[in-house]
Every structure is written in C-alpha cells, then in structure tokens.
Short mmCIF file of C-alpha atoms in Angstrom, two decimals:
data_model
loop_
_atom_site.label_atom_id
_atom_site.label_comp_id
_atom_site.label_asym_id
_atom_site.label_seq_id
_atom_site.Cartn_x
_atom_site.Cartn_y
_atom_site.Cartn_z
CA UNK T 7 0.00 0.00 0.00
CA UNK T 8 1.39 3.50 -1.07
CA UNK T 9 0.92 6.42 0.87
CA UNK T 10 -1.20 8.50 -1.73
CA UNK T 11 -4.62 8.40 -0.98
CA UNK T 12 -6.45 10.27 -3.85
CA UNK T 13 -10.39 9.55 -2.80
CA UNK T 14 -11.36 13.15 -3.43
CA UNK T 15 -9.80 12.99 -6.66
CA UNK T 16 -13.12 11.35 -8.00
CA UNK T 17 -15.69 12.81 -10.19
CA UNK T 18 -13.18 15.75 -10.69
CA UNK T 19 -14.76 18.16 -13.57
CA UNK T 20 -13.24 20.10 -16.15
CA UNK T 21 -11.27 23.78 -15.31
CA UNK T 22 -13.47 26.60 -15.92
CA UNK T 23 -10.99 29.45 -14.36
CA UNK T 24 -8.23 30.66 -16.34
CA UNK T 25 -5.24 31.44 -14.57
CA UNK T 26 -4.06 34.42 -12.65
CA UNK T 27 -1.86 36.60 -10.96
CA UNK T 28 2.11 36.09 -10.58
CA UNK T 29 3.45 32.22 -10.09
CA UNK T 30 6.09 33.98 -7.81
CA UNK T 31 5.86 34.35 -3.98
CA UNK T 32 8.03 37.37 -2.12
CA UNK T 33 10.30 35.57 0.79
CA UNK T 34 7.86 37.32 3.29
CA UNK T 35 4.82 35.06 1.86
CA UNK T 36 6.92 31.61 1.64
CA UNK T 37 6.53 32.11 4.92
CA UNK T 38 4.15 30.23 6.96
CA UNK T 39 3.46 32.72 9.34
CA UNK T 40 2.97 35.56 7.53
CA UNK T 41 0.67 33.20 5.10
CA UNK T 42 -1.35 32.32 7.69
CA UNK T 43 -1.44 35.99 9.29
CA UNK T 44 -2.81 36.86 5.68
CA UNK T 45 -5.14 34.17 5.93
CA UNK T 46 -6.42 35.28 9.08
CA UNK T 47 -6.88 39.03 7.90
CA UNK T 48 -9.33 37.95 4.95
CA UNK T 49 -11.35 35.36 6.91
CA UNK T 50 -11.46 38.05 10.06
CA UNK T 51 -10.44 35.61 12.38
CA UNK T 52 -6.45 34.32 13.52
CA UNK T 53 -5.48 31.44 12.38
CA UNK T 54 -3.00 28.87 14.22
CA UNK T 55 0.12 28.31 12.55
CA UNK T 56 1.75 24.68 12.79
CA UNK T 57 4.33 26.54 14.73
CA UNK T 58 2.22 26.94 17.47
CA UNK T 59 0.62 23.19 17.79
CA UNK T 60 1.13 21.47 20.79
CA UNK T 61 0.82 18.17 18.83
CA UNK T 62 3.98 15.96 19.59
CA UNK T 63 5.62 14.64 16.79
CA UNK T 64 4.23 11.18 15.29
CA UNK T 65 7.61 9.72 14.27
CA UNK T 66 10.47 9.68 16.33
CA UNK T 67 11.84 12.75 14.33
CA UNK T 68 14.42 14.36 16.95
CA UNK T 69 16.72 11.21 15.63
CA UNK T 70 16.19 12.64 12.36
CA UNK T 71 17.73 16.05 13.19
CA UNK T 72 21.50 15.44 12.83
CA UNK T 73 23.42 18.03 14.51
CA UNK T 74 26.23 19.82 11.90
CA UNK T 75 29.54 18.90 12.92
CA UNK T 76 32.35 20.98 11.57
CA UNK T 77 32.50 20.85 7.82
CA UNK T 78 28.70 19.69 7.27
CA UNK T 79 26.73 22.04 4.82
CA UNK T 80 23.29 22.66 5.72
CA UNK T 81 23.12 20.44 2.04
CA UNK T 82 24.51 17.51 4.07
CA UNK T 83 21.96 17.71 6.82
CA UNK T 84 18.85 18.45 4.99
CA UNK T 85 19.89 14.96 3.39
CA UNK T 86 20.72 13.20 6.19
CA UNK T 87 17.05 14.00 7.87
CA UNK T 88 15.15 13.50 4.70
CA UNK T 89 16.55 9.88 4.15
CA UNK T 90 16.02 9.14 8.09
CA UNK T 91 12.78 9.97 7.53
CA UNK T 92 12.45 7.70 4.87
CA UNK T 93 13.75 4.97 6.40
CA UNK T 94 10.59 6.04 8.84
CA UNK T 95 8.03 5.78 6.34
CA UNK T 96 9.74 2.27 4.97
CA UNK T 97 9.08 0.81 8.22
CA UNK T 98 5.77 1.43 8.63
CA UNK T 99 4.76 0.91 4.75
CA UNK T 100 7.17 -1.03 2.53
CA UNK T 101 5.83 0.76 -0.78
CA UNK T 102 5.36 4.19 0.27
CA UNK T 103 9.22 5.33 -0.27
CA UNK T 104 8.98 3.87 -4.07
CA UNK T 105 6.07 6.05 -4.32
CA UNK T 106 7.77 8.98 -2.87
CA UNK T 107 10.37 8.68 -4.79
CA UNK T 108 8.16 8.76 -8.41
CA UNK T 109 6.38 12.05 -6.66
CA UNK T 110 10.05 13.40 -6.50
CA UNK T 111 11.03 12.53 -10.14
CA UNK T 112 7.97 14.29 -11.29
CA UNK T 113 8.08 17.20 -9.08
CA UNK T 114 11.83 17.80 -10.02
CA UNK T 115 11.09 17.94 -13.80
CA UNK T 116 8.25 20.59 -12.77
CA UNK T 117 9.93 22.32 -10.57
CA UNK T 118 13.36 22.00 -13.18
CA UNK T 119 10.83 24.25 -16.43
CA UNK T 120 9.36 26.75 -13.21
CA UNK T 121 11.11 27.29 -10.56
CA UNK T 122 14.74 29.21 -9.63
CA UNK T 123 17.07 26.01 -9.66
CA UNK T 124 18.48 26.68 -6.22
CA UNK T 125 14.24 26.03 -5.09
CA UNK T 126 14.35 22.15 -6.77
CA UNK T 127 15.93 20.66 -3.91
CA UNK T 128 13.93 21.76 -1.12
CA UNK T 129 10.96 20.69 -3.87
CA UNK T 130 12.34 17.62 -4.05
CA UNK T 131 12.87 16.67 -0.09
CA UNK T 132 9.48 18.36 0.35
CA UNK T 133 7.92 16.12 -2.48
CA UNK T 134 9.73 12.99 -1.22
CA UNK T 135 8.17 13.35 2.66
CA UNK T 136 4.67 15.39 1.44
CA UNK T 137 2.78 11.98 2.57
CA UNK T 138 4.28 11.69 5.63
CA UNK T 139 1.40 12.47 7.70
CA UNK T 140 -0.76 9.53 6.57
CA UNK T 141 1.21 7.78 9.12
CA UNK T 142 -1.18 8.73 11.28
CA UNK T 143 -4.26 7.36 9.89
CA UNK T 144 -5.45 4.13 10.32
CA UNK T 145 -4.44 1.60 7.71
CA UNK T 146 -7.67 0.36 7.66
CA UNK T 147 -9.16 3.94 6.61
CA UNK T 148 -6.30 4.24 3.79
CA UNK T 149 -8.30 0.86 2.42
CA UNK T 150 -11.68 1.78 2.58
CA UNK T 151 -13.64 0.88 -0.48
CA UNK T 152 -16.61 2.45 -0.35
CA UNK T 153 -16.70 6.39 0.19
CA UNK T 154 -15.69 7.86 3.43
CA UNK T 155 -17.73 9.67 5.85
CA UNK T 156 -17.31 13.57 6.33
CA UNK T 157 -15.17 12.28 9.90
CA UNK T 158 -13.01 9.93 8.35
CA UNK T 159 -12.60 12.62 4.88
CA UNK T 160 -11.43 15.00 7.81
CA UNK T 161 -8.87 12.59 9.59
CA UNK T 162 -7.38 11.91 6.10
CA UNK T 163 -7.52 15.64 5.28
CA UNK T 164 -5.56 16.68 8.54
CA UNK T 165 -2.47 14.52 6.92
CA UNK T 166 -1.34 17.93 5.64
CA UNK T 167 -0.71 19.48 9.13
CA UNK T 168 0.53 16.31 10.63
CA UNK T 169 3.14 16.20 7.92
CA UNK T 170 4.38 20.21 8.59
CA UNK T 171 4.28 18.99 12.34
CA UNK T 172 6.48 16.15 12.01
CA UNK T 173 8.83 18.22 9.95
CA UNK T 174 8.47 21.36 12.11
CA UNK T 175 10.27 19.57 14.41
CA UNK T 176 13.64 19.20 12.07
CA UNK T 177 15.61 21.87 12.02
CA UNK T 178 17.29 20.97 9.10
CA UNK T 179 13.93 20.79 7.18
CA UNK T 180 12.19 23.69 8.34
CA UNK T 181 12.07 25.68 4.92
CA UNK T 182 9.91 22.69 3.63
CA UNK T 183 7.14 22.83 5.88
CA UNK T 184 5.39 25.81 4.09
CA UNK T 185 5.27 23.21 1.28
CA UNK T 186 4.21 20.28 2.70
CA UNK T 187 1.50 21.89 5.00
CA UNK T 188 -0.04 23.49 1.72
CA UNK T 189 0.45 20.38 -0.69
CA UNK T 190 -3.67 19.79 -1.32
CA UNK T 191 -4.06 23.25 -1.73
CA UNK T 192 -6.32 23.77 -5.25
CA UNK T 193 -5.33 26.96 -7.46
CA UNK T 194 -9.07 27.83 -6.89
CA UNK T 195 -9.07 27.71 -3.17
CA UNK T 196 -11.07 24.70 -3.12
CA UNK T 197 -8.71 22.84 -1.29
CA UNK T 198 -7.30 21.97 2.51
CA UNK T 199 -5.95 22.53 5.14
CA UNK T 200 -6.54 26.99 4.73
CA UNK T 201 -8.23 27.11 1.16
CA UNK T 202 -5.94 29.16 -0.45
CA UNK T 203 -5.86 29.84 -4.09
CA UNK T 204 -3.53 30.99 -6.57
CA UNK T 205 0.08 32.62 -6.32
CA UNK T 206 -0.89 32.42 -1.99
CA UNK T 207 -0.13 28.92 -2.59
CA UNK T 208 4.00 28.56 -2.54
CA UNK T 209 4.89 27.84 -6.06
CA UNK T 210 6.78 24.36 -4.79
CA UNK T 211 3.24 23.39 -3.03
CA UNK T 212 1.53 23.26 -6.46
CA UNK T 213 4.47 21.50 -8.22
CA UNK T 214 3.73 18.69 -5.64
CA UNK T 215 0.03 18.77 -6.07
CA UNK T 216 0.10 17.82 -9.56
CA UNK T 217 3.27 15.34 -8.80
CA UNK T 218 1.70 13.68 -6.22
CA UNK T 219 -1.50 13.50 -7.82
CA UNK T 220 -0.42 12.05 -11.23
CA UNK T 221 1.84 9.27 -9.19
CA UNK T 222 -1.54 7.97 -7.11
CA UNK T 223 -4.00 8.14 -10.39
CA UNK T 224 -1.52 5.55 -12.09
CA UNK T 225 -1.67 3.51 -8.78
CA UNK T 226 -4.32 1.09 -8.31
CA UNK T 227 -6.57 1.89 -5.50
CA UNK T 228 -9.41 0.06 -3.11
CA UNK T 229 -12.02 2.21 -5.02
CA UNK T 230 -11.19 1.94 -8.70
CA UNK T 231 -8.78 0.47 -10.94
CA UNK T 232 -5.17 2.38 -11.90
CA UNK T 233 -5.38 5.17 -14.97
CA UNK T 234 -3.55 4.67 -17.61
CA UNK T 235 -0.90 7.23 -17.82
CA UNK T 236 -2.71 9.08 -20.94
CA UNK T 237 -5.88 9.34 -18.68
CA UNK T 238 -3.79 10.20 -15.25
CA UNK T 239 -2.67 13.04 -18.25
CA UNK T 240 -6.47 13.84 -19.18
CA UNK T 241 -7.72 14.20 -15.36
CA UNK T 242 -5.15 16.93 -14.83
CA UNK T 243 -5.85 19.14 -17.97
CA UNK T 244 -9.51 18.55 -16.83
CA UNK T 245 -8.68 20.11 -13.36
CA UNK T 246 -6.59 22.70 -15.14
CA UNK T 247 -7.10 26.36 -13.60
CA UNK T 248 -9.40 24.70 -11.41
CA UNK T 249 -7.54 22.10 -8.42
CA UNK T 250 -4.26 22.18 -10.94
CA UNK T 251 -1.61 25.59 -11.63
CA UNK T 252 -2.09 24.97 -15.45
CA UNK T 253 2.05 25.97 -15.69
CA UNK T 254 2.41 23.22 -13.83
CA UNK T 255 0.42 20.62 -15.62
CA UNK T 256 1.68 22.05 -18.76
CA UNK T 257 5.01 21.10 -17.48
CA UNK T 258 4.30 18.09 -16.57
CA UNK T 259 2.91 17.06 -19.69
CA UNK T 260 6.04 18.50 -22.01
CA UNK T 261 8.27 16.44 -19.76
CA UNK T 262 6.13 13.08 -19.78
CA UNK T 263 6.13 14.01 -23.43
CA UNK T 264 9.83 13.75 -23.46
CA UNK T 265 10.35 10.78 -20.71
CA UNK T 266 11.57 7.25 -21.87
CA UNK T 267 9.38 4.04 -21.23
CA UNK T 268 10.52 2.54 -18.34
#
C-alpha cells in the first residue's frame, strides 16, 4: 500500500478558471506565518500556525535532526534527515518510499521548467516526505472501499498538518514545511488545510500537487482500478485552472512528453 490516498480525486470536472496573478511568492509570503497571518486578515479571524501546535511529533523525528559537525553544509543535513525519515516511512509501509520517490522525479522535472534552480531541492525533499502524515491514519481507513464519511474525509484531510508537524520539528527541514503543510491546496481555493488559491499557494506546493497527484492516479486503489498514464494526463488538464496551476500541468505534460518508457 502506497501512501497517496487520492479519494477526493473522483468525479473531478473540467477547469473553468483561467489562470491568474504572478506564479512567484516574495520571501515574506513563503513564509508560513505571515501566510497564515494573511489568511487570518481575509477570513477576520487568527489562524494557528503549525508553529504553534502542541501536537507531539508522530515519528520519532528528533533522531532525524542530525546536529552539523564541523564541515557539514546545511546540504549535508537536509539529506541526512530526509533519508532518516524515509527509512521512517519504509518501516511502517514497505511501498510508500517507491512512491515517494516517483512524486520526486515528477516534481523535479516541474519544478526544473518553473522554478529558480536553487528552489528544486527543497521541492524535491518536500515532495519525497509530502505523505508523511498519513502515518497517522489508520491503515484500515487508507483501504476503505466504499466512500468515506465527512469524519473519516477530515482525519485523512488533517495529513497535511501532521506532515508540517512532524517536519516542524527538524531543524534541518524547516524551509519545507510551508510546502508540505499546503500540498492539497487547489489553485481555486477549493482545497485543505486553509483554502488558499492561486500565487498564496507557494509555487513548490503546487508542483507537488500535480506530482503527487499524477503518481496515485496511475496507482491502483481500493475504489477503482489504476489510470492509464494518458488518462492520469487527461484528469489533470480537466482540473486545469481549477484544483491544478495549469504551468504546472503544462510542465508536466512537455516532460512526460519527453520521458523514456521505463
């Protein structure tokens, strides 16, 4: 069993909103405080930030935070806690880490057409752990067959947050939080956990969106059979504008275009 669980990726319909605004956020909105201070202003209301959660971590993550020793670039340790991590997820589902690691490859070639190069590897490490909150759902919910209840839609939903959590707690992966938290974002603010749409989204959150997305329509699930990769293809430009950046689907498609059978 993979870590991707796509059931509200069903009966998605086709884009009706054409894209807008910038696909660039200023360093003070990559932020996850000041996107959630935002957030707060145009609902009326604060709003929490992860930062503030009095959650404990789900994983044993402090072992993942190696301290730098003399010599060690902040390169070495962002690696060393992502593939700790991993070895995390392994543990408690065999597949998941192959299926991270086809999010990544797609995300990369994304992220490789949009975004500043020195951005791809936080994409990437962000991509690679952006399911690591389903760890705390029940593996029997993951399963379910039939369609799940607005409770158990909610537990799944709140994978998001558990993920920035779990990461929030490594210092060496703190920059990839903002990314993670907002990875089921939709362009139109349809999505979870905050709803928000468009260029409020980080640029590196919607890479991973249509990544991760793509990766679990080509896997076979409880509730229907696996996509073909020409129809994983189609449901994106369907939700184009819509739950998709259309850049981004666009640049998936150009590089799947270009990509060798395996």
């Amino acid at each position: 069993m993979g870590m991707s669980h796509d059931h509200d990726s069903r009966g998605q319909v086709a884009a009706t909103a054409a894209p807008t605004g910038s696909d660039r956020m200023s360093r003070e909105q990559l932020s996850t405080g000041a996107l959630l201070t935002k957030l707060g202003n145009r609902v009326g209301q604060p709003v929490r930030p992860v930062a503030q959660s009095r959650r404990r971590p789900l994983l044993p993550v402090q072992a993942a935070s190696p301290v730098p020793t003399a010599g060690a670039s902040d390169q070495d340790a962002r690696v060393s806690a992502v593939v700790t991590l991993l070895k995390q997820i392994a543990a408690w589902d065999a597949d998941a880490v192959e299926r991270a690691r086809a999010v990544a490859r797609y995300a990369v070639a994304i992220a490789g057409a949009l975004a500043p190069p020195a951005e791809v590897p936080r994409i990437r490490n962000a991509a690679l752990l952006c399911n690591i909150g389903l760890t705390a759902v029940p593996r029997e919910l993951l399963a379910k067959v039939d369609a799940l209840t607005p409770a158990e839609q909610q537990l799944i939903r709140r994978h998001a947050i558990h993920g920035a959590e779990i990461l929030q707690e490594v210092v060496a992966l703190r920059d990839e939080v903002v990314l993670v938290l907002h990875h089921h974002e939709d362009y139109d603010g349809g999505g979870y956990p905050y709803g928000v749409s468009g260029d409020w989204i980080p640029l590196g959150a919607r890479i991973i969106r249509v990544a991760e997305t793509y990766d679990a329509l080509l896997q076979t699930r409880p509730f229907r059979p696996a996509l073909t990769p020409g129809e994983a293809l189609a449901e994106l430009h369907a939700g184009s504008g819509r739950t998709f950046d259309p850049r981004c689907v666009a640049a998936l498609a150009t590089y799947l275009s270009h990509e060798r059978p395996r």
